[in-house]
Coordinates of C-alpha atoms and ligand atoms in Angstrom, one line a residue:
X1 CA -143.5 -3.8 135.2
X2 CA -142.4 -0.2 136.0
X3 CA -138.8 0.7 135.0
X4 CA -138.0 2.1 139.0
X5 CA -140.2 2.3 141.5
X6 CA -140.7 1.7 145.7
X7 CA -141.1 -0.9 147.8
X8 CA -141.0 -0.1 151.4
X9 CA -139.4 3.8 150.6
X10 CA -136.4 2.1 148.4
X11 CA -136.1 2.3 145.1
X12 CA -135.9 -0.6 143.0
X13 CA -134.7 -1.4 139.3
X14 CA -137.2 -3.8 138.4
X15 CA -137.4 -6.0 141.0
X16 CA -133.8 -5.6 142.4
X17 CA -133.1 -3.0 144.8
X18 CA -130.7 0.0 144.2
X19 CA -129.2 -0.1 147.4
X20 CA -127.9 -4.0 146.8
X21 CA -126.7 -2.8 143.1
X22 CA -124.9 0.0 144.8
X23 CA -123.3 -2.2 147.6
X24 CA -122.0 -4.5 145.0
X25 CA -121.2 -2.5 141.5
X26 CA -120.5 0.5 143.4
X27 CA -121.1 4.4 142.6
X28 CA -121.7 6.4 140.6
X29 CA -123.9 3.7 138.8
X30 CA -125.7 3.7 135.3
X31 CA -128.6 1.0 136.1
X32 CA -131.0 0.1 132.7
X33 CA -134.2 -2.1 132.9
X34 CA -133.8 -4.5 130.2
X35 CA -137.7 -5.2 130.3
X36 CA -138.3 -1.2 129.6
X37 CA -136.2 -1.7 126.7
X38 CA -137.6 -4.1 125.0
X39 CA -141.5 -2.6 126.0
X40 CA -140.3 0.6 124.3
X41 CA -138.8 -0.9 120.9
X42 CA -141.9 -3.0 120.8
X43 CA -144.1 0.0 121.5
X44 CA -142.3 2.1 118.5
X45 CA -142.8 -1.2 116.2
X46 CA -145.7 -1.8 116.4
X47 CA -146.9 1.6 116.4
X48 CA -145.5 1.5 112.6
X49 CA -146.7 -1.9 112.0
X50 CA -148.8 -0.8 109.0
X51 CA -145.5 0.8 107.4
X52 CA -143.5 -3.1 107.9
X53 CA -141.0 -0.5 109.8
X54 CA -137.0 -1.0 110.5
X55 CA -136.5 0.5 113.8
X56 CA -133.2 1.4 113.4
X57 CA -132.2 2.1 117.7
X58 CA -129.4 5.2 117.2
X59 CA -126.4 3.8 119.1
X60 CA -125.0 6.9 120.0
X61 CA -127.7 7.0 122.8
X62 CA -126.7 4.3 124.9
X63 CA -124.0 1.8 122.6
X64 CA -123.5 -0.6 125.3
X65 CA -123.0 -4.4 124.2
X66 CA -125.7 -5.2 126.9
X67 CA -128.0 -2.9 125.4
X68 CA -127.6 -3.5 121.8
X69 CA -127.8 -7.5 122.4
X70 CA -131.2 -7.0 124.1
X71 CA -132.3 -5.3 121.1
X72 CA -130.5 -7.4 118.6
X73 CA -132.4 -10.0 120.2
X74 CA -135.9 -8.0 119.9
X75 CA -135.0 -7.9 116.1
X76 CA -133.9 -4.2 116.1
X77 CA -131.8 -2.7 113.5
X78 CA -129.1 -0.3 114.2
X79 CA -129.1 3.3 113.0
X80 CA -125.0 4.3 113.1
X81 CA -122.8 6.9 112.8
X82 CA -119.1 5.4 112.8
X83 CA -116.7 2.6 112.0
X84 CA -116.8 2.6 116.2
X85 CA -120.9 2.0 116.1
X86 CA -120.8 -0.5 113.7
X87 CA -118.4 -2.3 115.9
X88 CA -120.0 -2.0 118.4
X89 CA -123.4 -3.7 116.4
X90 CA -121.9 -6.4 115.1
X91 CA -119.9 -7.3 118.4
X92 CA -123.1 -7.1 120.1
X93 CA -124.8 -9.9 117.6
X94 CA -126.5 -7.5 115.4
X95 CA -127.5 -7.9 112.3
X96 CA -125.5 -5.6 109.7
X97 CA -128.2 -6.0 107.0
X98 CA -130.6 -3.9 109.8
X99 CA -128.1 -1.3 109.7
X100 CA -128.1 2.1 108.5
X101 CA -125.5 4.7 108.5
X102 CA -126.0 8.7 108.6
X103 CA -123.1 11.0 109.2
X104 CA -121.8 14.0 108.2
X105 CA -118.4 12.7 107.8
X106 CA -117.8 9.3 106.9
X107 CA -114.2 7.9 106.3
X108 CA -113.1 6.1 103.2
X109 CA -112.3 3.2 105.8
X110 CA -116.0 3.4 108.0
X111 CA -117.5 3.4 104.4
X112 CA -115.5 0.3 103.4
X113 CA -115.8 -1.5 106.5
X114 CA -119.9 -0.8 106.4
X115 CA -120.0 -2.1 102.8
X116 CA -117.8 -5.3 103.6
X117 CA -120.8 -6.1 106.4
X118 CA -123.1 -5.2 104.1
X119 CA -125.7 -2.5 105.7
X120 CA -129.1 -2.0 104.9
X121 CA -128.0 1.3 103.6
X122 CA -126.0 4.5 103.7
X123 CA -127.4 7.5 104.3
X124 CA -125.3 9.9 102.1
X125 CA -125.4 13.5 102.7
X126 CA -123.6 15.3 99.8
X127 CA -122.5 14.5 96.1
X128 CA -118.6 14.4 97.0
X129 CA -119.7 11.4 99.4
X130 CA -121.7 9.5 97.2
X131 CA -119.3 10.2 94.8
X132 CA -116.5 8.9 97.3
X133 CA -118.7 5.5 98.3
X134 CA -119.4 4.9 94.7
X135 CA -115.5 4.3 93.9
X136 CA -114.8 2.6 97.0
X137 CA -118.0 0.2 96.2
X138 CA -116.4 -0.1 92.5
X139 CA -113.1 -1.0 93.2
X140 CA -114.6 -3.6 95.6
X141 CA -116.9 -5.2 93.0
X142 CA -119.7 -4.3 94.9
X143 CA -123.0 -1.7 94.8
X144 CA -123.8 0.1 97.9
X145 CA -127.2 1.2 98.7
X146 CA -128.3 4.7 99.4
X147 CA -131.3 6.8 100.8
X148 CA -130.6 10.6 100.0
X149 CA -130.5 12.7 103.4
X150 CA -132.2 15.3 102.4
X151 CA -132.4 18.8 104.3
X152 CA -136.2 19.1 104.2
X153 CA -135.7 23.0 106.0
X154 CA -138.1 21.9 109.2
X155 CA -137.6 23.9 111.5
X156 CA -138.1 21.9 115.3
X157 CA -138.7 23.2 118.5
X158 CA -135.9 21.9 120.7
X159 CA -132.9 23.1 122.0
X160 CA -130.4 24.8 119.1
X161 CA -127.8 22.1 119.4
X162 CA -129.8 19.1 118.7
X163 CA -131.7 20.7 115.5
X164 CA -130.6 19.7 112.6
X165 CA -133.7 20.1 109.7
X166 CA -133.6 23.4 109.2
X167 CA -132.3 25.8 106.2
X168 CA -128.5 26.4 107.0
X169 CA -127.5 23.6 109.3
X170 CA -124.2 21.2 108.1
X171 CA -127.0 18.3 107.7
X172 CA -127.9 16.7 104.2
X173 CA -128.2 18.1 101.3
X174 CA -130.8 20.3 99.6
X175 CA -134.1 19.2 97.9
X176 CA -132.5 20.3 94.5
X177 CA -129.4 18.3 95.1
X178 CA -130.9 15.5 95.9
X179 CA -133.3 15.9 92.6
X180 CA -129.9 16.7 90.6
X181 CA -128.3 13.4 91.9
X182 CA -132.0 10.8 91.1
X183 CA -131.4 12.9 87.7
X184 CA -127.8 11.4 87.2
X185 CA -128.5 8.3 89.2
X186 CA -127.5 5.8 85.9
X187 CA -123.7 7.4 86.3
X188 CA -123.0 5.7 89.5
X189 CA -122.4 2.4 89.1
X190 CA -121.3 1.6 92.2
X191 CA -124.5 3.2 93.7
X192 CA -128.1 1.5 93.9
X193 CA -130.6 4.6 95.2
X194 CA -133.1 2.9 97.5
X195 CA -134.2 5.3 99.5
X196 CA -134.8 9.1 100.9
X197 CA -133.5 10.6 104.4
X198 CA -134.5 13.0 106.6
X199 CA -133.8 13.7 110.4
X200 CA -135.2 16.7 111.4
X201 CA -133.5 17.0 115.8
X202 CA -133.8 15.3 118.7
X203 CA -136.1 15.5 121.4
X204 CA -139.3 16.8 119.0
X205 CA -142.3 16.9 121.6
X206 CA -144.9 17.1 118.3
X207 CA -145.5 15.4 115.3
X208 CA -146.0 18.2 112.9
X209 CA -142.1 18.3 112.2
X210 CA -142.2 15.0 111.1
X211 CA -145.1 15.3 109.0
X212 CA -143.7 18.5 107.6
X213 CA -140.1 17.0 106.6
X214 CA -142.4 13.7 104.9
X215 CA -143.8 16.8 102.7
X216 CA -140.7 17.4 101.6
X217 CA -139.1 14.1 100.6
X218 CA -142.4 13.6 99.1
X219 CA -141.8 15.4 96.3
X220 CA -138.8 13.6 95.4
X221 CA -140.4 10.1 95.7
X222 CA -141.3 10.4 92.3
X223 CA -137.8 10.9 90.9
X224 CA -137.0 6.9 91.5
X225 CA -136.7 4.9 89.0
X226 CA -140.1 3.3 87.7
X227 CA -141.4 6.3 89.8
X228 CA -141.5 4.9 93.1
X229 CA -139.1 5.4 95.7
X230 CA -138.5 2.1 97.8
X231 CA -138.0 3.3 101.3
X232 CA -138.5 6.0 103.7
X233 CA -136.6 6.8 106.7
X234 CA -138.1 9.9 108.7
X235 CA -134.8 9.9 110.8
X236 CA -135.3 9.5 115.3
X237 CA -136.4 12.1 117.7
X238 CA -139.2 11.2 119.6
X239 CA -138.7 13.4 122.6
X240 CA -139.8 11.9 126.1
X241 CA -140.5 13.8 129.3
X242 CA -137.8 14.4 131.3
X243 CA -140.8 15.4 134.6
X244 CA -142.1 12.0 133.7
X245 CA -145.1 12.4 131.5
X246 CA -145.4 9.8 128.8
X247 CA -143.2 11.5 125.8
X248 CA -144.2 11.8 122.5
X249 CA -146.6 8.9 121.1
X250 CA -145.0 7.3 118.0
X251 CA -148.4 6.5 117.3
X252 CA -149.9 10.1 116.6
X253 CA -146.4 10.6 114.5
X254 CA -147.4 7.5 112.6
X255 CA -151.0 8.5 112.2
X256 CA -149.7 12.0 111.2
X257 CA -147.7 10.3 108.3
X258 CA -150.0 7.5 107.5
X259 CA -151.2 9.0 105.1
X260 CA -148.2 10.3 102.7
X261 CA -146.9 6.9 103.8
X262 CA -149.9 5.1 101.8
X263 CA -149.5 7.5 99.0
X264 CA -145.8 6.5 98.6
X265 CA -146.3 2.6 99.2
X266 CA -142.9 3.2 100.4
X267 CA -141.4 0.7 103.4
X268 CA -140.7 2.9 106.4
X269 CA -137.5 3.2 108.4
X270 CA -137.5 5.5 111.9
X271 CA -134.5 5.5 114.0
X272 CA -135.1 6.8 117.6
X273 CA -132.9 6.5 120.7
X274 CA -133.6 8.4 123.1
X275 CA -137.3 7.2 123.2
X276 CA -136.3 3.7 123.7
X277 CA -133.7 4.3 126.1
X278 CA -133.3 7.1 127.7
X279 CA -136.5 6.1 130.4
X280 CA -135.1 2.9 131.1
X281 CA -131.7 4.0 132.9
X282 CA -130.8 6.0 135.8
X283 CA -127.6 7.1 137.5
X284 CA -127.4 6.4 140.9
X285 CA -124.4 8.5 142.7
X286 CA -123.6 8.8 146.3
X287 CA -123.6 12.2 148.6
X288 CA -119.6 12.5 149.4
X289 CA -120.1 15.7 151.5
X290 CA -123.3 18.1 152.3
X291 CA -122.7 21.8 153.2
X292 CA -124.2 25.3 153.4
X293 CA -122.7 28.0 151.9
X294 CA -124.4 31.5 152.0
X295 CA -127.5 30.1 152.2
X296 CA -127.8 27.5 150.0
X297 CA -127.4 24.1 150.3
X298 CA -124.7 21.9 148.2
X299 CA -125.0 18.0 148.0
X300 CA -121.3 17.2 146.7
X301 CA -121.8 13.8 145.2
X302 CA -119.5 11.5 143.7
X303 CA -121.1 11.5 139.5
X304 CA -119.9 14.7 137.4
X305 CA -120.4 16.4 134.7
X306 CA -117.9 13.5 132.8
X307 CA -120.4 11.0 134.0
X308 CA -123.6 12.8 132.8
X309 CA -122.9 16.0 130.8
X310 CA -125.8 17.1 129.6
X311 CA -127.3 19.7 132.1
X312 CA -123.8 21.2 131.8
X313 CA -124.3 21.2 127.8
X314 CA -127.7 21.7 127.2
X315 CA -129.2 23.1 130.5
X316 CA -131.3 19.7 130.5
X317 CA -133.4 19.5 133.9
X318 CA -133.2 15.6 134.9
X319 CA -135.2 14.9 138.3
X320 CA -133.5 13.4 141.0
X321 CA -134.5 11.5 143.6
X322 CA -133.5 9.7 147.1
X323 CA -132.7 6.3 146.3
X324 CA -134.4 5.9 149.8
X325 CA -137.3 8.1 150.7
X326 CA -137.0 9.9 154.3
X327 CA -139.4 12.0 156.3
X328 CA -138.9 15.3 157.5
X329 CA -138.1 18.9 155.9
X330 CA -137.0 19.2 152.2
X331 CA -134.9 21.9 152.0
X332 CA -133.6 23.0 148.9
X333 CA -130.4 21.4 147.7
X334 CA -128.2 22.3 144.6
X335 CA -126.5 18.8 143.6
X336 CA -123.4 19.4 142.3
X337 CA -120.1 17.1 141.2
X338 CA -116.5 16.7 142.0
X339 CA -115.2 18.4 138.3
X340 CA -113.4 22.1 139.0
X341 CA -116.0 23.8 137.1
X342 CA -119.3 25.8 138.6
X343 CA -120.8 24.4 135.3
X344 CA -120.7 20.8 137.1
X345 CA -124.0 20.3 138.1
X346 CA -126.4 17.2 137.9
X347 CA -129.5 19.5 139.6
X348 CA -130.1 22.7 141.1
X349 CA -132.4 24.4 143.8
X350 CA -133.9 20.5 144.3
X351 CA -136.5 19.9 147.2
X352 CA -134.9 17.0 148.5
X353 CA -134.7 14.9 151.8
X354 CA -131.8 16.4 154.4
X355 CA -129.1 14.3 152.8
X356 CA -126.0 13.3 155.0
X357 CA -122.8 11.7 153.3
X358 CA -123.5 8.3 152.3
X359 CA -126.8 9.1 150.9
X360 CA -127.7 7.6 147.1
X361 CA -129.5 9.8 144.5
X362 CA -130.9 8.6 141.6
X363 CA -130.6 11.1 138.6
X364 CA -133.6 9.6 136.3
X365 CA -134.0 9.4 132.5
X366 CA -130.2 8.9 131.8
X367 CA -130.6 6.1 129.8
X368 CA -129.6 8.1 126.5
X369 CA -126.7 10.1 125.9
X370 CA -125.7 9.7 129.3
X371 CA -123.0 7.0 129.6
X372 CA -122.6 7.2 126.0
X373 CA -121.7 11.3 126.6
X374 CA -119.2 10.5 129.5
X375 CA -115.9 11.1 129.5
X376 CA -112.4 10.8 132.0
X377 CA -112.3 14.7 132.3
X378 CA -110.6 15.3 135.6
X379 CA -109.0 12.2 135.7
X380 CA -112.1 10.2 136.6
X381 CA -112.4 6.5 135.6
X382 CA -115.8 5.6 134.0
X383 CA -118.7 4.6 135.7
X384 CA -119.7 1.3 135.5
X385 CA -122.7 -0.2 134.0
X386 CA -125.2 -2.8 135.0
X387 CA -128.5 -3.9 133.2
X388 CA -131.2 -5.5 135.1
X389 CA -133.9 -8.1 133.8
X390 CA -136.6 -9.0 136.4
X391 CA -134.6 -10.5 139.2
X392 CA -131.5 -10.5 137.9
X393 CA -128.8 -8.4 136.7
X394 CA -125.5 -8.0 135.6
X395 CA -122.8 -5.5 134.6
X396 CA -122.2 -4.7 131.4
X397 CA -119.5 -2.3 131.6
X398 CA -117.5 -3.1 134.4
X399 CA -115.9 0.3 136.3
X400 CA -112.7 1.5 135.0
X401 CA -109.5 1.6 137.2
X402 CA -106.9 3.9 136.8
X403 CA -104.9 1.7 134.1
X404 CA -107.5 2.8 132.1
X405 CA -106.8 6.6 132.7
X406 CA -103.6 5.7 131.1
X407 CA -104.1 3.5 128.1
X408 CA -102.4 3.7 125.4
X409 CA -100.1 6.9 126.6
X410 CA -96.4 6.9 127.4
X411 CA -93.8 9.3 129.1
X412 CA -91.0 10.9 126.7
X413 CA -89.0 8.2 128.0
X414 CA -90.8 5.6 126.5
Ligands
LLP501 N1 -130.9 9.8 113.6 C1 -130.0 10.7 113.3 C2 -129.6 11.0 112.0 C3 -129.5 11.5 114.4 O1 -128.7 12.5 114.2 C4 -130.0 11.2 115.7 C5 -129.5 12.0 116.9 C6 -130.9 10.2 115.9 C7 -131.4 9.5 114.8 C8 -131.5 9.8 117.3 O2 -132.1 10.8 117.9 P1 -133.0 10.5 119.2 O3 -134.2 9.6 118.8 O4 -132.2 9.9 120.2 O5 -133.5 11.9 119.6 N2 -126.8 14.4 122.9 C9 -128.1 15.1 122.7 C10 -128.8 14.4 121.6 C11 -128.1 14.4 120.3 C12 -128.8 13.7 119.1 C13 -128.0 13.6 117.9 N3 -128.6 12.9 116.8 C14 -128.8 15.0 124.0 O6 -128.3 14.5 125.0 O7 -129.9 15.6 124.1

């Protein structure tokens, strides 16, 4: 079944029309096709299946409770960053020994909460935090496993903000201090080594990089104890195509590490997000006003740059679309949002129907780092989320009133 597509002109999620989740959930509107999800994290499995993979799904693309129960049900594991994401996985019915968790900057209280559940493993990137989790795993009578996140100096082609493999970025640690720590691995007591790291960017369009930063960790498997390291994670990233082409095949990237992989016998952990799902979610927003200014054409429409912030941030091109198709002329039409900045843009210079207030738009591929990106900048409640399965749907996040604007915060008064 296709994610969106038309019946009749109108765009459907699934098989439930936009126009009826707009009426009802109202606008702006993330919408995710549960059956895309679970395609794509079966896709991604068993295009490892040779490696017996954990396809740890990085929560900080899309962390709804919808969304993380779909795949907790698939049998996913969780690839985290916080005491907020872990949360957020176990609340959803996750299973914490699926988990792991990267980050630059763990907390003594993330690390102790993540050992109390009991993760799959922590992803350490520096001496002075394994040094920190192996006291907090001592004093709790317990040994926390680790996989080294190793810089492996890859450098990706993606945009500069999203790299994070290459020689000088605040990611991981060197090859040598990784070998310096397997060296000295019997001090830590609290520490069991299980595994090696590496997580070259996001949105890599090849698998070269991937096969490159394998090279490097390679190296290092040897430095385990009894000279064979027991896991592998090669980190997330698989880029899709934001004009709708069909991404990056996680089965040439597993082809293009098969082979290391075999050498290593190692188990195999990945941990993409976007790829699973960033395709299965839209936004759909409504036209408040349309007018022409020298020239050009603005569609003012009610999502903004706090609903969906990544043209603004990383001049990302997301294609956008009349949630009902129209004939006639197509002129060209910059679609902008309601936020006091020129910078809040969901799309510019679009051929798009002549669009009259009123009007839906879907703005496609949003499914990662889209919600999970937004913010209340400008005094603008949340959008709402709904997931659809099939026929039916419901919300998972419901809007946000203006309470919310206000929670937790009090006048001098008190
Ligand atoms: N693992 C680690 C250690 C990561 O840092 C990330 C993403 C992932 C996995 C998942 O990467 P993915 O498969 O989703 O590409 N906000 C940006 C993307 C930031 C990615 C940060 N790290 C965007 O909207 O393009």
């Amino acid at each position: 079944m296709e994610p969106f597509s038309r019946r009749g002109g109108r765009l459907h999620a699934e098989s439930v029309p936009l126009e009826r989740l707009a009426a009802d959930a109202g606008t702006p509107l993330y919408v995710y096709a549960a059956n895309e999800i679970r395609r794509r994290y079966r896709a991604i499995a068993a295009a490892f299946a040779e490696f017996d993979p954990l396809v740890c799904y990085a929560v900080k693309a899309n962390g709804n409770l919808g969304v993380l129960g779909l795949l907790a049900a698939e049998g996913a594991g969780f690839d985290i960053v916080s005491g907020g994401e872990l949360h957020r996985v176990l609340r959803a019915g996750g299973d914490p020994s699926r988990v792991v968790f990267a980050g630059v900057g763990k907390t003594d209280a993330e690390m102790s909460a993540a050992l109390s559940a009991g993760i799959h493993a922590f992803n350490v990137e520096s001496e002075g935090e394994l040094a920190r989790l192996d006291a907090l795993a001592r004093a709790a009578g317990l040994r926390a496993r680790v996989a080294l996140r190793v810089n492996p100096d890859v450098e990706a082609d993606t945009h500069a903000y999203v790299a994070t493999g290459h020689a000088g970025a605040k990611f991981g640690m060197p090859e040598g201090g990784a070998r310096a720590i397997l060296a000295g691995a019997a001090q830590w007591r609290g520490i069991e080594l299980v595994g090696l790291h590496a997580h070259v960017g996001s949105q890599i369009r090849e698998s070269a990089p991937f096969e490159r930063a394998l090279a490097a960790l390679e190296g290092l498997g040897g430095e385990f104890p009894g000279g064979k390291v027991p896991w592998i994670d090669v980190g997330g990233g698989f880029a899709i195509d934001y004009e709708g082409g069909p991404g990056l095949d996680p089965r040439a990237v597993a082809a293009a590490l098969a082979p290391r992989l075999r050498r290593l016998r190692a188990r195999l952990a990945v941990e993409p997000g976007r790829w699973i799902s960033g395709p299965a979610g839209i936004l759909v927003t409504a036209v408040l006003d349309v007018k022409s200014i020298d020239g050009r054409t603005f569609a003012v429409v009610d999502a903004g740059m706090n609903d969906l912030v990544r043209p603004a941030l990383y001049q990302a091109r997301h294609r956008i679309v009349p949630v009902v198709e129209s004939e006639g002329d197509r002129p060209r039409t910059d679609v902008v949002g309601p936020v006091c900045e020129t910078g809040d843009f969901l799309g510019l210079d679009r051929e798009l129907p002549r669009l009259r207030a009123g009007d839906l738009l879907a703005v496609l591929d949003t499914g990662a780092y889209g919600f999970s990106m937004s913010s209340q900048y400008n005094g603008r409640p949340r959008a709402a989320e709904v997931l659809v399965d099939g026929e039916t749907w419901r919300t998972v996040r419901r809007r946000e009133g203006l309470e919310d604007l206000c929670r937790g915060e009090e006048t001098p008064a008190g």
